[in-house]
PDB file of C-alpha atoms in Angstrom:
ATOM      1  CA  ASP A   1      -0.185   0.105   0.215  1.00  0.00           C
ATOM      2  CA  THR A   2       1.741   2.997  -1.033  1.00  0.00           C
ATOM      3  CA  GLY A   3      -0.950   5.834   0.551  1.00  0.00           C
ATOM      4  CA  VAL A   4      -2.474   6.390  -2.526  1.00  0.00           C
ATOM      5  CA  SER A   5      -6.048   6.186  -2.384  1.00  0.00           C
ATOM      6  CA  GLN A   6      -8.548   5.370  -5.370  1.00  0.00           C
ATOM      7  CA  ASP A   7     -12.808   4.937  -5.249  1.00  0.00           C
ATOM      8  CA  PRO A   8     -14.540   2.749  -6.851  1.00  0.00           C
ATOM      9  CA  ARG A   9     -12.023   0.441  -7.459  1.00  0.00           C
ATOM     10  CA  HIS A  10     -14.227  -1.108 -10.155  1.00  0.00           C
ATOM     11  CA  LYS A  11     -16.878   0.611 -12.020  1.00  0.00           C
ATOM     12  CA  ILE A  12     -19.677  -0.703 -14.681  1.00  0.00           C
ATOM     13  CA  THR A  13     -21.574   1.693 -16.681  1.00  0.00           C
ATOM     14  CA  LYS A  14     -23.866   1.947 -19.862  1.00  0.00           C
ATOM     15  CA  ARG A  15     -22.699   3.694 -22.606  1.00  0.00           C
ATOM     16  CA  GLY A  16     -23.380   7.289 -22.828  1.00  0.00           C
ATOM     17  CA  GLN A  17     -23.340   7.590 -18.990  1.00  0.00           C
ATOM     18  CA  ASN A  18     -21.254   9.730 -16.875  1.00  0.00           C
ATOM     19  CA  VAL A  19     -18.606   8.828 -14.534  1.00  0.00           C
ATOM     20  CA  THR A  20     -16.524  10.010 -11.855  1.00  0.00           C
ATOM     21  CA  PHE A  21     -13.838   8.587 -10.330  1.00  0.00           C
ATOM     22  CA  ARG A  22     -11.555   9.856  -6.710  1.00  0.00           C
ATOM     23  CA  CYS A  23      -8.032   9.800  -5.721  1.00  0.00           C
ATOM     24  CA  ASP A  24      -6.747  10.841  -3.202  1.00  0.00           C
ATOM     25  CA  PRO A  25      -2.728  11.424  -2.727  1.00  0.00           C
ATOM     26  CA  ILE A  26      -0.454  11.292  -0.368  1.00  0.00           C
ATOM     27  CA  SER A  27      -1.011  13.454   2.152  1.00  0.00           C
ATOM     28  CA  GLU A  28       2.103  15.991   1.732  1.00  0.00           C
ATOM     29  CA  HIS A  29       2.419  15.472  -2.232  1.00  0.00           C
ATOM     30  CA  ASN A  30       1.953  18.436  -4.236  1.00  0.00           C
ATOM     31  CA  ARG A  31       1.368  16.435  -6.947  1.00  0.00           C
ATOM     32  CA  LEU A  32      -1.149  14.535  -8.644  1.00  0.00           C
ATOM     33  CA  TYR A  33      -1.340  12.358 -11.646  1.00  0.00           C
ATOM     34  CA  TRP A  34      -4.256  10.489 -13.999  1.00  0.00           C
ATOM     35  CA  TYR A  35      -2.885   8.020 -16.594  1.00  0.00           C
ATOM     36  CA  ARG A  36      -5.197   5.633 -17.751  1.00  0.00           C
ATOM     37  CA  GLN A  37      -4.003   2.675 -19.361  1.00  0.00           C
ATOM     38  CA  THR A  38      -4.934  -0.295 -20.895  1.00  0.00           C
ATOM     39  CA  LEU A  39      -3.833  -4.476 -21.701  1.00  0.00           C
ATOM     40  CA  GLY A  40      -0.577  -4.119 -22.518  1.00  0.00           C
ATOM     41  CA  GLN A  41      -0.130  -0.717 -22.890  1.00  0.00           C
ATOM     42  CA  GLY A  42       1.528   1.268 -20.599  1.00  0.00           C
ATOM     43  CA  PRO A  43       0.274   3.843 -18.115  1.00  0.00           C
ATOM     44  CA  GLU A  44      -0.848   6.917 -20.739  1.00  0.00           C
ATOM     45  CA  PHE A  45      -0.160  10.415 -19.317  1.00  0.00           C
ATOM     46  CA  LEU A  46      -4.409  12.094 -18.946  1.00  0.00           C
ATOM     47  CA  THR A  47      -3.358  15.064 -17.147  1.00  0.00           C
ATOM     48  CA  TYR A  48      -1.461  16.059 -13.738  1.00  0.00           C
ATOM     49  CA  PHE A  49      -2.124  18.816 -11.140  1.00  0.00           C
ATOM     50  CA  GLN A  50       0.008  20.854  -9.251  1.00  0.00           C
ATOM     51  CA  ASN A  51      -1.281  21.618  -5.618  1.00  0.00           C
ATOM     52  CA  GLU A  52      -4.770  23.149  -7.325  1.00  0.00           C
ATOM     53  CA  ALA A  53      -3.681  23.803 -11.150  1.00  0.00           C
ATOM     54  CA  GLN A  54      -3.901  21.709 -13.165  1.00  0.00           C
ATOM     55  CA  LEU A  55      -0.934  21.887 -15.264  1.00  0.00           C
ATOM     56  CA  GLU A  56      -0.812  19.536 -17.922  1.00  0.00           C
ATOM     57  CA  LYS A  57      -3.374  17.847 -20.101  1.00  0.00           C
ATOM     58  CA  SER A  58      -2.898  15.944 -22.577  1.00  0.00           C
ATOM     59  CA  ARG A  59      -3.375  16.802 -26.322  1.00  0.00           C
ATOM     60  CA  LEU A  60      -4.792  13.577 -27.260  1.00  0.00           C
ATOM     61  CA  LEU A  61      -7.943  13.248 -24.028  1.00  0.00           C
ATOM     62  CA  SER A  62     -11.451  14.504 -25.318  1.00  0.00           C
ATOM     63  CA  ASP A  63     -12.953  16.725 -24.161  1.00  0.00           C
ATOM     64  CA  ARG A  64     -15.167  14.994 -22.613  1.00  0.00           C
ATOM     65  CA  PHE A  65     -12.769  14.654 -19.849  1.00  0.00           C
ATOM     66  CA  SER A  66     -12.408  16.744 -17.240  1.00  0.00           C
ATOM     67  CA  ALA A  67     -10.349  16.931 -13.603  1.00  0.00           C
ATOM     68  CA  GLU A  68     -10.410  19.165 -10.412  1.00  0.00           C
ATOM     69  CA  ARG A  69      -8.788  19.215  -7.436  1.00  0.00           C
ATOM     70  CA  PRO A  70      -9.935  21.419  -5.727  1.00  0.00           C
ATOM     71  CA  LYS A  71      -8.335  22.216  -2.400  1.00  0.00           C
ATOM     72  CA  GLY A  72      -5.348  20.649  -3.507  1.00  0.00           C
ATOM     73  CA  SER A  73      -5.731  17.766  -2.107  1.00  0.00           C
ATOM     74  CA  PHE A  74      -8.293  14.743  -3.102  1.00  0.00           C
ATOM     75  CA  SER A  75      -8.792  14.570  -6.823  1.00  0.00           C
ATOM     76  CA  THR A  76     -11.614  13.751  -9.299  1.00  0.00           C
ATOM     77  CA  LEU A  77     -11.697  12.834 -12.725  1.00  0.00           C
ATOM     78  CA  GLU A  78     -15.125  12.641 -14.457  1.00  0.00           C
ATOM     79  CA  ILE A  79     -15.648  11.316 -17.943  1.00  0.00           C
ATOM     80  CA  GLN A  80     -19.026  12.487 -19.592  1.00  0.00           C
ATOM     81  CA  ARG A  81     -21.089  10.770 -22.075  1.00  0.00           C
ATOM     82  CA  THR A  82     -18.169   7.738 -22.164  1.00  0.00           C
ATOM     83  CA  GLU A  83     -17.750   4.795 -25.385  1.00  0.00           C
ATOM     84  CA  GLN A  84     -16.464   1.558 -25.482  1.00  0.00           C
ATOM     85  CA  GLY A  85     -13.162   3.245 -25.923  1.00  0.00           C
ATOM     86  CA  ASP A  86     -13.539   4.644 -22.595  1.00  0.00           C
ATOM     87  CA  SER A  87     -12.669   1.089 -20.919  1.00  0.00           C
ATOM     88  CA  ALA A  88      -9.745   1.091 -18.657  1.00  0.00           C
ATOM     89  CA  MET A  89      -7.803   0.942 -15.328  1.00  0.00           C
ATOM     90  CA  TYR A  90      -7.235   4.169 -14.679  1.00  0.00           C
ATOM     91  CA  LEU A  91      -4.539   5.444 -12.099  1.00  0.00           C
ATOM     92  CA  CYS A  92      -3.662   8.261 -10.024  1.00  0.00           C
ATOM     93  CA  ALA A  93       0.319   8.649  -9.014  1.00  0.00           C
ATOM     94  CA  SER A  94       1.078  11.361  -6.507  1.00  0.00           C
ATOM     95  CA  SER A  95       4.527  12.618  -6.134  1.00  0.00           C
ATOM     96  CA  LEU A  96       6.230  15.847  -4.038  1.00  0.00           C
ATOM     97  CA  THR A  97       8.332  18.202  -5.837  1.00  0.00           C
ATOM     98  CA  GLY A  98      10.953  19.769  -3.761  1.00  0.00           C
ATOM     99  CA  THR A  99      13.230  16.556  -2.433  1.00  0.00           C
ATOM    100  CA  GLY A 100      14.922  16.139  -6.604  1.00  0.00           C
ATOM    101  CA  THR A 101      13.728  13.423  -7.110  1.00  0.00           C
ATOM    102  CA  TYR A 102       9.962  13.156  -8.403  1.00  0.00           C
ATOM    103  CA  GLU A 103       9.331   9.277  -8.013  1.00  0.00           C
ATOM    104  CA  GLN A 104       5.358   8.850  -7.732  1.00  0.00           C
ATOM    105  CA  TYR A 105       3.935   6.686  -6.024  1.00  0.00           C
ATOM    106  CA  PHE A 106       0.824   5.308  -7.574  1.00  0.00           C
ATOM    107  CA  GLY A 107      -2.814   4.099  -6.236  1.00  0.00           C
ATOM    108  CA  PRO A 108      -4.441   0.314  -7.150  1.00  0.00           C
ATOM    109  CA  GLY A 109      -6.929   2.601 -10.492  1.00  0.00           C
ATOM    110  CA  THR A 110     -10.028   2.165 -10.813  1.00  0.00           C
ATOM    111  CA  ARG A 111     -10.830  -0.651 -13.551  1.00  0.00           C
ATOM    112  CA  LEU A 112     -13.626   1.332 -15.405  1.00  0.00           C
ATOM    113  CA  THR A 113     -16.089  -1.121 -17.798  1.00  0.00           C
ATOM    114  CA  VAL A 114     -18.553   0.606 -20.677  1.00  0.00           C
ATOM    115  CA  THR A 115     -21.181  -1.747 -21.767  1.00  0.00           C
TER     116      THR A 115
ATOM    117  CA  GLN B   1       6.779  12.522 -30.949  1.00  0.00           C
ATOM    118  CA  LYS B   2       8.634  11.939 -28.131  1.00  0.00           C
ATOM    119  CA  GLU B   3       8.881   8.152 -27.334  1.00  0.00           C
ATOM    120  CA  VAL B   4       9.740   5.752 -25.245  1.00  0.00           C
ATOM    121  CA  GLU B   5      10.508   2.101 -26.503  1.00  0.00           C
ATOM    122  CA  GLN B   6      10.658  -1.478 -24.757  1.00  0.00           C
ATOM    123  CA  ASN B   7      10.771  -4.718 -26.074  1.00  0.00           C
ATOM    124  CA  SER B   8       7.706  -5.975 -25.252  1.00  0.00           C
ATOM    125  CA  GLY B   9       8.806  -9.739 -24.075  1.00  0.00           C
ATOM    126  CA  PRO B  10       8.274 -12.193 -23.122  1.00  0.00           C
ATOM    127  CA  LEU B  11      11.822 -12.018 -22.014  1.00  0.00           C
ATOM    128  CA  SER B  12      12.349 -15.436 -19.578  1.00  0.00           C
ATOM    129  CA  VAL B  13      15.027 -16.561 -17.747  1.00  0.00           C
ATOM    130  CA  PRO B  14      15.884 -19.354 -15.347  1.00  0.00           C
ATOM    131  CA  GLU B  15      15.909 -18.712 -11.325  1.00  0.00           C
ATOM    132  CA  GLY B  16      19.157 -17.347 -10.377  1.00  0.00           C
ATOM    133  CA  ALA B  17      20.188 -15.569 -13.660  1.00  0.00           C
ATOM    134  CA  ILE B  18      20.801 -11.833 -14.858  1.00  0.00           C
ATOM    135  CA  ALA B  19      17.933 -10.139 -16.839  1.00  0.00           C
ATOM    136  CA  SER B  20      18.421  -7.385 -18.993  1.00  0.00           C
ATOM    137  CA  LEU B  21      15.550  -4.937 -20.009  1.00  0.00           C
ATOM    138  CA  ASN B  22      16.005  -2.284 -22.458  1.00  0.00           C
ATOM    139  CA  CYS B  23      14.301   0.984 -22.830  1.00  0.00           C
ATOM    140  CA  THR B  24      15.316   4.032 -25.584  1.00  0.00           C
ATOM    141  CA  TYR B  25      14.077   7.520 -25.428  1.00  0.00           C
ATOM    142  CA  SER B  26      13.279   9.538 -28.227  1.00  0.00           C
ATOM    143  CA  ASP B  27      13.781  12.968 -26.169  1.00  0.00           C
ATOM    144  CA  ARG B  28      17.418  14.658 -25.871  1.00  0.00           C
ATOM    145  CA  GLY B  29      16.486  16.964 -23.211  1.00  0.00           C
ATOM    146  CA  SER B  30      15.464  14.196 -21.036  1.00  0.00           C
ATOM    147  CA  GLN B  31      16.453  14.707 -17.651  1.00  0.00           C
ATOM    148  CA  SER B  32      15.069  11.944 -15.728  1.00  0.00           C
ATOM    149  CA  PHE B  33      14.290   8.135 -15.591  1.00  0.00           C
ATOM    150  CA  PHE B  34      12.430   5.273 -14.051  1.00  0.00           C
ATOM    151  CA  TRP B  35      11.537   1.601 -13.675  1.00  0.00           C
ATOM    152  CA  TYR B  36       8.562   0.527 -12.713  1.00  0.00           C
ATOM    153  CA  ARG B  37       7.404  -2.710 -12.089  1.00  0.00           C
ATOM    154  CA  GLN B  38       3.492  -4.248 -12.247  1.00  0.00           C
ATOM    155  CA  TYR B  39       2.187  -6.944 -11.757  1.00  0.00           C
ATOM    156  CA  SER B  40      -0.967  -8.840 -13.328  1.00  0.00           C
ATOM    157  CA  GLY B  41      -3.849  -6.835 -11.971  1.00  0.00           C
ATOM    158  CA  LYS B  42      -1.166  -4.105  -9.804  1.00  0.00           C
ATOM    159  CA  SER B  43      -0.171  -1.256 -10.169  1.00  0.00           C
ATOM    160  CA  PRO B  44       3.168   0.296 -11.061  1.00  0.00           C
ATOM    161  CA  GLU B  45       5.423   0.166  -8.062  1.00  0.00           C
ATOM    162  CA  LEU B  46       8.641   2.707  -8.381  1.00  0.00           C
ATOM    163  CA  ILE B  47      11.772   0.216  -8.460  1.00  0.00           C
ATOM    164  CA  MET B  48      14.499   2.622  -9.181  1.00  0.00           C
ATOM    165  CA  PHE B  49      15.579   5.932 -10.940  1.00  0.00           C
ATOM    166  CA  ILE B  50      18.364   7.365 -12.816  1.00  0.00           C
ATOM    167  CA  TYR B  51      19.548  10.671 -13.298  1.00  0.00           C
ATOM    168  CA  SER B  52      23.315  10.324 -14.390  1.00  0.00           C
ATOM    169  CA  ASN B  53      24.998   8.879 -16.911  1.00  0.00           C
ATOM    170  CA  GLY B  54      26.399   5.579 -15.587  1.00  0.00           C
ATOM    171  CA  ASP B  55      25.331   2.718 -13.400  1.00  0.00           C
ATOM    172  CA  LYS B  56      23.367   3.076 -10.087  1.00  0.00           C
ATOM    173  CA  GLU B  57      23.071   0.059  -7.875  1.00  0.00           C
ATOM    174  CA  ASP B  58      20.801  -0.911  -5.247  1.00  0.00           C
ATOM    175  CA  GLY B  59      20.546  -4.656  -4.153  1.00  0.00           C
ATOM    176  CA  ARG B  60      19.243  -7.183  -7.234  1.00  0.00           C
ATOM    177  CA  PHE B  61      19.421  -4.086  -9.410  1.00  0.00           C
ATOM    178  CA  THR B  62      21.125  -2.467 -11.942  1.00  0.00           C
ATOM    179  CA  ALA B  63      19.959   0.999 -13.561  1.00  0.00           C
ATOM    180  CA  GLN B  64      22.708   2.113 -16.472  1.00  0.00           C
ATOM    181  CA  LEU B  65      22.123   5.190 -18.349  1.00  0.00           C
ATOM    182  CA  ASN B  66      23.990   6.126 -21.582  1.00  0.00           C
ATOM    183  CA  LYS B  67      22.216   9.979 -21.997  1.00  0.00           C
ATOM    184  CA  ALA B  68      24.086  10.068 -25.749  1.00  0.00           C
ATOM    185  CA  SER B  69      23.071   6.883 -27.295  1.00  0.00           C
ATOM    186  CA  GLN B  70      19.419   7.770 -25.172  1.00  0.00           C
ATOM    187  CA  TYR B  71      19.361   4.447 -23.549  1.00  0.00           C
ATOM    188  CA  VAL B  72      18.500   3.141 -20.169  1.00  0.00           C
ATOM    189  CA  SER B  73      18.310  -0.702 -18.884  1.00  0.00           C
ATOM    190  CA  LEU B  74      17.695  -2.366 -15.717  1.00  0.00           C
ATOM    191  CA  LEU B  75      19.966  -5.741 -14.878  1.00  0.00           C
ATOM    192  CA  ILE B  76      18.112  -7.612 -12.101  1.00  0.00           C
ATOM    193  CA  ARG B  77      20.830 -10.292 -10.802  1.00  0.00           C
ATOM    194  CA  ASP B  78      19.936 -13.655  -9.068  1.00  0.00           C
ATOM    195  CA  SER B  79      16.737 -13.387 -10.871  1.00  0.00           C
ATOM    196  CA  GLN B  80      13.466 -15.319  -8.762  1.00  0.00           C
ATOM    197  CA  PRO B  81      10.379 -16.218  -9.249  1.00  0.00           C
ATOM    198  CA  SER B  82       9.436 -13.314  -7.525  1.00  0.00           C
ATOM    199  CA  ASP B  83      10.330 -10.979  -9.422  1.00  0.00           C
ATOM    200  CA  SER B  84       8.283 -11.962 -12.865  1.00  0.00           C
ATOM    201  CA  ALA B  85       5.802  -9.076 -13.990  1.00  0.00           C
ATOM    202  CA  THR B  86       5.877  -6.584 -16.389  1.00  0.00           C
ATOM    203  CA  TYR B  87       8.751  -4.133 -16.555  1.00  0.00           C
ATOM    204  CA  LEU B  88       7.653  -0.222 -17.139  1.00  0.00           C
ATOM    205  CA  CYS B  89      10.620   2.339 -18.112  1.00  0.00           C
ATOM    206  CA  ALA B  90       8.685   6.016 -17.869  1.00  0.00           C
ATOM    207  CA  VAL B  91      10.714   9.599 -18.964  1.00  0.00           C
ATOM    208  CA  LYS B  92       9.994  12.309 -16.442  1.00  0.00           C
ATOM    209  CA  ASN B  93       9.918  15.090 -18.482  1.00  0.00           C
ATOM    210  CA  ASP B  94       6.850  14.167 -20.498  1.00  0.00           C
ATOM    211  CA  MET B  95       5.625  11.746 -17.981  1.00  0.00           C
ATOM    212  CA  ARG B  96       5.663   9.040 -20.644  1.00  0.00           C
ATOM    213  CA  PHE B  97       6.050   5.228 -19.811  1.00  0.00           C
ATOM    214  CA  GLY B  98       6.858   2.350 -22.389  1.00  0.00           C
ATOM    215  CA  ALA B  99       4.807  -0.591 -23.358  1.00  0.00           C
ATOM    216  CA  GLY B 100       7.173  -2.270 -20.527  1.00  0.00           C
ATOM    217  CA  THR B 101       8.487  -5.723 -20.610  1.00  0.00           C
ATOM    218  CA  ARG B 102       7.388  -8.561 -19.674  1.00  0.00           C
ATOM    219  CA  LEU B 103       9.550 -11.249 -17.597  1.00  0.00           C
ATOM    220  CA  THR B 104       9.172 -14.789 -16.760  1.00  0.00           C
ATOM    221  CA  VAL B 105      11.600 -15.883 -14.333  1.00  0.00           C
ATOM    222  CA  LYS B 106      11.592 -20.188 -14.231  1.00  0.00           C
ATOM    223  CA  PRO B 107      12.047 -21.931 -11.497  1.00  0.00           C
TER     224      PRO B 107
END
């Protein structure tokens, strides 16, 4: 257990529905990242926050995806009008800047299945 | 397009052997590199990071970085069946991961 938690762990939804995932990072970590991973692939970067500011968003990310980190602590990732291609594992990671190492610690992930 | 490339494997080695995993990257400006291990159905866990050219050792693991040739490798000495997993190479600057190399260590 890295100290990063994600909720829910599994989500099954029908195509067209909206879903929201939550990530709670390690408490002192100021950076929070969202990734998507499909079978046989490495994690694909989606977006990241430093404190409450969203500093980068993947150019490949559809407008149906939005993320927030309102108080610089937990974060939510929302997918609107889900499609079958959104089925994947959604991973959250956190890190601490200023240590010089920037290593990321991952949560257990949320597995999304769109039917 | 900035890329991180890994041989997808699978790589199979006998128990006790040295496993060698390689990763190449396209962005010459990349400064820091990470190796993660991912067991099936689990999330990635950090094994090592390396910033400077040369070798960095941690127990049975050695990371090697060659910025001129743009590759980073991970050596696992005295491989154990518990090392069987997918190993992911990551480049910090643009937070890109390779697709991973699946390693199987046979008893």
